[in-house]
Coordinates of C-alpha atoms in Angstrom, one line a residue:
M1 CA 51.7 54.6 4.2
E2 CA 54.1 56.9 6.0
S3 CA 57.5 55.5 6.8
T4 CA 56.6 55.1 10.4
E5 CA 53.5 53.2 9.6
L6 CA 55.4 51.0 7.2
Q7 CA 58.0 50.2 9.9
Q8 CA 55.2 49.4 12.4
A9 CA 53.6 47.2 9.8
F10 CA 56.9 45.4 9.2
F11 CA 57.3 44.5 12.9
A12 CA 53.7 43.4 13.0
T13 CA 54.6 40.9 10.2
V14 CA 57.6 39.8 12.2
K15 CA 55.4 39.2 15.3
N16 CA 53.1 37.0 13.2
S17 CA 56.0 35.0 11.9
I18 CA 57.1 33.7 15.3
Q19 CA 55.5 31.3 17.7
P20 CA 52.9 32.9 20.0
H21 CA 54.7 31.9 23.2
L22 CA 58.0 33.6 22.2
S23 CA 58.8 37.3 22.8
M24 CA 59.3 39.2 19.6
V25 CA 61.5 41.8 21.5
D26 CA 63.7 39.0 23.0
E27 CA 64.1 37.4 19.5
I28 CA 65.1 40.7 17.8
A29 CA 67.3 41.8 20.6
D30 CA 69.3 38.5 20.4
L31 CA 69.4 38.6 16.6
L32 CA 70.5 42.2 16.2
Q33 CA 72.5 42.4 19.4
L34 CA 70.4 45.4 20.6
S35 CA 69.1 46.5 24.0
Y36 CA 65.4 46.1 24.7
D37 CA 64.9 49.8 24.6
S38 CA 66.5 50.0 21.2
V39 CA 64.2 47.3 19.9
Y40 CA 61.1 49.0 21.3
R41 CA 62.0 52.3 19.7
R42 CA 62.3 50.5 16.3
V43 CA 59.1 48.7 16.8
R44 CA 57.2 51.9 17.6
G45 CA 58.8 53.6 14.6
E46 CA 60.6 56.2 16.8
K47 CA 64.0 55.1 15.3
P48 CA 64.4 54.1 11.7
I49 CA 65.5 50.6 11.0
T50 CA 68.7 50.3 9.0
M51 CA 68.9 48.4 5.7
V52 CA 71.3 45.9 7.3
E53 CA 68.9 45.3 10.1
L54 CA 66.0 45.0 7.7
K55 CA 68.0 42.4 5.6
T56 CA 68.9 40.4 8.7
L57 CA 65.3 40.3 10.0
C58 CA 63.8 39.4 6.6
E59 CA 66.3 36.5 6.1
H60 CA 65.8 35.2 9.6
F61 CA 62.0 35.4 9.8
H62 CA 61.5 34.6 6.1
I63 CA 59.6 37.8 5.3
S64 CA 58.9 39.3 1.9
L65 CA 59.0 43.1 1.7
D66 CA 56.5 42.8 -1.2
H67 CA 54.0 41.5 1.3
V68 CA 54.7 44.2 3.9
L69 CA 54.6 47.0 1.5
E70 CA 51.4 45.7 -0.1
L71 CA 52.7 46.0 -3.6
K72 CA 49.9 45.4 -6.0
T73 CA 51.8 43.5 -8.7
D74 CA 51.1 40.1 -10.2
S75 CA 54.2 38.7 -8.5
V76 CA 53.8 36.3 -5.6
V77 CA 56.8 35.6 -3.3
F78 CA 57.2 32.0 -2.2
Q79 CA 59.7 30.6 0.2
A80 CA 61.4 27.3 -0.6
P81 CA 62.9 26.0 2.7
N82 CA 64.9 23.2 1.2
I83 CA 66.3 24.9 -1.8
N84 CA 69.8 25.1 -0.4
K85 CA 69.9 21.5 0.9
E86 CA 71.0 19.4 -2.0
N87 CA 72.1 16.3 -0.1
E88 CA 69.7 16.5 2.8
E89 CA 69.3 13.2 4.7
F90 CA 65.8 11.8 4.7
I91 CA 65.7 11.8 8.5
D92 CA 66.5 15.5 8.4
Y93 CA 63.6 16.1 6.1
L94 CA 61.3 14.3 8.6
Q95 CA 62.7 16.5 11.4
G96 CA 61.9 19.6 9.4
M97 CA 58.3 18.4 8.9
L98 CA 58.0 17.7 12.6
K99 CA 59.2 21.2 13.4
Q100 CA 56.7 22.7 11.0
L101 CA 53.7 20.9 12.5
R102 CA 54.8 21.8 16.0
Y103 CA 54.9 25.4 14.9
F104 CA 51.3 25.1 13.7
N105 CA 50.2 23.6 17.0
S106 CA 51.8 26.4 19.0
F107 CA 48.8 28.6 17.9
G108 CA 45.5 28.5 19.9
K109 CA 43.3 29.0 16.8
R110 CA 44.5 26.7 14.0
Q111 CA 43.1 24.7 11.1
M112 CA 44.5 22.8 8.1
L113 CA 42.8 22.7 4.8
Y114 CA 44.2 19.9 2.7
L115 CA 43.6 19.1 -1.0
C116 CA 44.8 15.5 -1.1
K117 CA 45.8 14.3 -4.5
D118 CA 47.9 11.6 -2.8
L119 CA 47.7 9.9 0.6
P120 CA 49.1 12.5 3.1
F121 CA 52.7 11.9 4.0
W122 CA 52.3 11.2 7.7
H123 CA 49.7 8.4 7.1
F124 CA 52.5 6.2 5.9
Y125 CA 53.9 6.1 9.4
C126 CA 50.7 4.7 11.0
Y127 CA 52.2 1.2 10.9
P128 CA 55.9 0.2 10.6
E129 CA 55.7 -2.1 7.6
I130 CA 54.2 0.4 5.1
G131 CA 56.4 3.1 6.7
A132 CA 59.5 1.1 6.0
F133 CA 58.5 0.4 2.4
K134 CA 57.6 4.0 1.6
T135 CA 60.8 5.2 3.3
F136 CA 62.9 2.8 1.2
C137 CA 61.0 3.7 -2.0
W138 CA 61.4 7.4 -1.4
I139 CA 65.2 7.1 -0.7
K140 CA 66.0 4.6 -3.5
T141 CA 63.6 5.5 -6.3
I142 CA 62.5 9.1 -5.7
R143 CA 65.7 10.5 -4.3
N144 CA 67.9 8.1 -6.3
N145 CA 70.3 7.5 -3.4
A146 CA 73.4 5.8 -4.9
A147 CA 73.8 3.7 -1.8
Y148 CA 70.6 1.9 -2.6
H149 CA 71.3 1.0 -6.2
N150 CA 70.8 -2.7 -6.9
K151 CA 69.2 -3.1 -3.4
K152 CA 65.9 -4.9 -2.9
F153 CA 63.4 -4.0 -0.2
S154 CA 63.6 -6.3 2.9
L155 CA 61.6 -5.7 6.1
A156 CA 64.4 -7.5 8.0
E157 CA 67.2 -5.3 6.6
Y158 CA 65.4 -1.9 6.2
K159 CA 63.3 -1.3 9.2
F160 CA 64.1 2.5 9.3
E161 CA 63.2 2.5 13.0
D162 CA 64.6 6.0 13.5
C163 CA 62.4 7.4 10.6
Y164 CA 59.4 5.5 11.9
A165 CA 59.9 7.0 15.4
I166 CA 59.9 10.5 14.0
G167 CA 57.0 9.7 11.7
Q168 CA 55.0 8.7 14.7
Q169 CA 55.7 12.1 16.3
I170 CA 54.7 13.8 13.1
L171 CA 51.4 11.8 13.1
Q172 CA 50.9 12.8 16.7
E173 CA 51.2 16.5 15.8
Y174 CA 48.9 16.0 12.9
C175 CA 46.3 14.4 15.2
N176 CA 46.4 17.6 17.3
M177 CA 45.7 19.8 14.3
P178 CA 42.0 20.3 13.3
S179 CA 41.6 19.7 9.6
V180 CA 39.3 19.7 6.6
E181 CA 40.4 17.4 3.8
L182 CA 39.3 16.9 0.3
W183 CA 40.0 13.4 -1.1
N184 CA 39.2 11.6 -4.3
Y185 CA 39.2 8.1 -5.7
E186 CA 42.7 8.6 -7.0
S187 CA 44.3 9.6 -3.7
L188 CA 45.9 6.1 -3.4
T189 CA 47.1 5.8 -7.0
S190 CA 50.7 6.8 -6.6
S191 CA 51.3 4.5 -3.7
I192 CA 49.5 1.6 -5.5
R193 CA 51.7 2.1 -8.5
Q194 CA 54.9 2.2 -6.4
V195 CA 54.0 -1.1 -4.8
E196 CA 53.1 -2.6 -8.2
Y197 CA 56.3 -1.3 -9.7
Y198 CA 58.4 -2.9 -7.0
K199 CA 56.5 -6.2 -7.4
D200 CA 56.8 -6.3 -11.2
A201 CA 60.5 -5.2 -11.1
G202 CA 61.4 -7.9 -8.5
L203 CA 62.4 -5.3 -6.0
F204 CA 60.8 -7.1 -3.0
S205 CA 63.3 -9.5 -1.5
N206 CA 60.6 -12.1 -0.9
K207 CA 56.9 -12.6 -1.4
E208 CA 56.2 -12.5 2.3
D209 CA 57.4 -8.9 2.6
F210 CA 55.2 -7.9 -0.3
Q211 CA 52.1 -9.4 1.4
V212 CA 53.0 -7.8 4.7
V213 CA 53.3 -4.4 3.1
L214 CA 49.9 -4.8 1.5
N215 CA 48.4 -5.9 4.8
S216 CA 49.9 -2.8 6.5
L217 CA 48.4 -0.6 3.7
D218 CA 45.0 -2.2 4.4
K219 CA 45.3 -1.5 8.1
T220 CA 46.1 2.2 7.3
L221 CA 42.9 2.4 5.2
D222 CA 40.9 0.9 8.1
Y223 CA 42.5 3.4 10.5
L224 CA 41.5 6.3 8.2
Q225 CA 37.9 5.0 7.9
E226 CA 37.6 4.7 11.7
Q227 CA 38.7 8.4 12.1
A228 CA 36.2 9.4 9.4
E229 CA 33.5 7.5 11.1
V230 CA 33.8 9.4 14.4
G231 CA 35.0 12.7 12.8
R232 CA 38.0 12.9 15.2
K233 CA 41.7 12.2 14.8
F234 CA 43.5 9.8 17.0
M235 CA 46.6 7.6 17.0
P236 CA 46.3 4.0 15.8
G237 CA 44.9 1.8 18.5
A238 CA 43.7 4.7 20.6
T239 CA 40.5 4.6 22.7
E240 CA 37.7 7.1 22.6
L241 CA 39.2 8.8 25.7
S242 CA 42.2 9.9 23.7
Y243 CA 40.4 11.2 20.6
K244 CA 42.0 14.5 19.5
A245 CA 41.3 17.2 16.9
P246 CA 38.1 17.5 14.8
Y247 CA 38.4 15.8 11.4
E248 CA 36.2 16.7 8.4
F249 CA 36.7 14.3 5.5
Y250 CA 35.2 15.1 2.1
V251 CA 35.3 13.1 -1.2
N252 CA 35.2 14.9 -4.5
E253 CA 34.4 12.6 -7.4
V254 CA 35.2 15.0 -10.2
V255 CA 38.3 17.2 -9.4
I256 CA 41.7 15.6 -8.6
G257 CA 43.6 18.8 -8.1
N258 CA 47.0 18.8 -6.5
N259 CA 48.6 18.4 -3.1
T260 CA 48.0 21.9 -1.6
I261 CA 47.8 22.7 2.1
M262 CA 46.4 25.9 3.5
V263 CA 46.8 26.7 7.2
E264 CA 45.0 29.2 9.2
L265 CA 46.8 30.3 12.4
D266 CA 45.0 32.9 14.5
D267 CA 44.8 35.8 12.0
N268 CA 47.5 34.4 9.7
Q269 CA 47.0 32.4 6.5
L270 CA 49.7 30.3 4.8
C271 CA 49.7 28.2 1.7
F272 CA 52.0 25.3 0.9
I273 CA 52.4 23.8 -2.6
T274 CA 54.5 20.7 -3.2
Y275 CA 57.1 20.5 -6.0
N276 CA 59.8 17.8 -6.8
I277 CA 57.7 15.2 -4.9
F278 CA 59.0 16.2 -1.4
N279 CA 59.8 19.8 -1.3
Y280 CA 57.3 22.6 -0.9
L281 CA 56.8 26.3 -1.6
M282 CA 55.2 28.5 1.1
T283 CA 53.6 31.9 0.8
R284 CA 51.8 34.3 3.2
D285 CA 50.7 36.5 0.3
A286 CA 47.2 37.6 1.3
R287 CA 45.9 37.6 -2.3
F288 CA 47.2 34.1 -3.1
T289 CA 46.1 32.5 0.2
S290 CA 42.6 34.0 0.2
Q291 CA 42.0 32.8 -3.4
S292 CA 43.4 29.4 -2.6
I293 CA 41.1 29.1 0.5
Q294 CA 38.1 30.3 -1.5
S295 CA 38.8 27.8 -4.2
F296 CA 39.1 25.0 -1.6
H297 CA 35.7 25.9 -0.1
N298 CA 34.2 26.0 -3.6
L299 CA 35.4 22.4 -4.2
K300 CA 34.2 21.4 -0.7
S301 CA 30.7 22.7 -1.5
R302 CA 30.7 20.2 -4.5
S303 CA 32.0 17.3 -2.4
T304 CA 30.4 14.7 -0.2
I305 CA 31.2 14.7 3.5
I306 CA 31.8 11.2 4.9
S307 CA 33.1 12.0 8.4
G308 CA 30.6 11.5 11.2
T309 CA 27.8 10.8 8.6
G310 CA 27.3 9.4 5.2
E311 CA 28.0 5.8 6.2
K312 CA 26.9 4.4 2.8
F313 CA 29.2 6.6 0.8
R314 CA 32.1 6.2 3.3
N315 CA 31.9 2.4 3.0
R316 CA 31.8 2.7 -0.8
F317 CA 34.8 5.0 -0.9
F318 CA 37.1 2.9 1.4
G319 CA 35.8 -0.3 -0.1
Y320 CA 37.0 0.9 -3.5
L321 CA 40.5 1.7 -2.1
H322 CA 40.6 -1.8 -0.4
E323 CA 39.7 -3.3 -3.8
R324 CA 42.7 -1.6 -5.4
V325 CA 45.0 -3.0 -2.8
A326 CA 43.4 -6.5 -3.2
A327 CA 44.0 -6.3 -7.0
L328 CA 47.7 -6.3 -6.4
R329 CA 47.7 -9.6 -4.5

């Protein structure tokens, strides 16, 4: 490419990195403290962009020059949004997830492809009891928060109502996002083991709380099965009039895979891979995202759809998950 074409390609990438309803020129003018005319001349390639301006824009819009320059190396550039947040509060983590899902839903054409090794995060905020337990477990056991050392889980003491309120907003955004999801018979394993560990370690303050948490987990499974049955997403307790985005639910009996999310937003493709339990890496690399999406569809072709059809297999799948919960009682 000529330098002018490269600069135009760079600003096209910038445009794809911001929400559709926002003006790219306004954003850049505010960020670089330039006039609209100066911004337009840079966008058209009439005036070369400076290295300082390039650095500022790349950092602000999380853009990799490797992607823009289409360098054909075996390197893939990922962003790690939480890499500089060592002591981030859990509620701030939830706010970040909410912001990300709202960004997805700002696009007219959007779809999520989810390879579910574990029960997706937002489903733990369908009901307050399982939401409170998982929040406590994440903070105490996964994040090893010193303030929770020697603490036992109690529904009366640890309601986490602020986290649950944000979790409900996250769930609402998820319900507005069309998705295709690949599940397997082990998708509930990590949560089952967490509940079992807390039971065996005596980390429930009383037996009643333990039973209530299991009841809440059963309700979550019922809720998921109801969505799979109609092939639409909706909030817990919603009526048919408030059904939202399409929901394709597949079960793969062979491959477990990992927790990977691919998102298609208009003409953009993003891929998210989890690490360190909560954090994620994100890339827009066209080679990586296209291969990940192709792999997802290959797995889907070898999976059984249980949304909107496949009643027998759907009942068997959720029946198995309920049996795993019952085995803890």
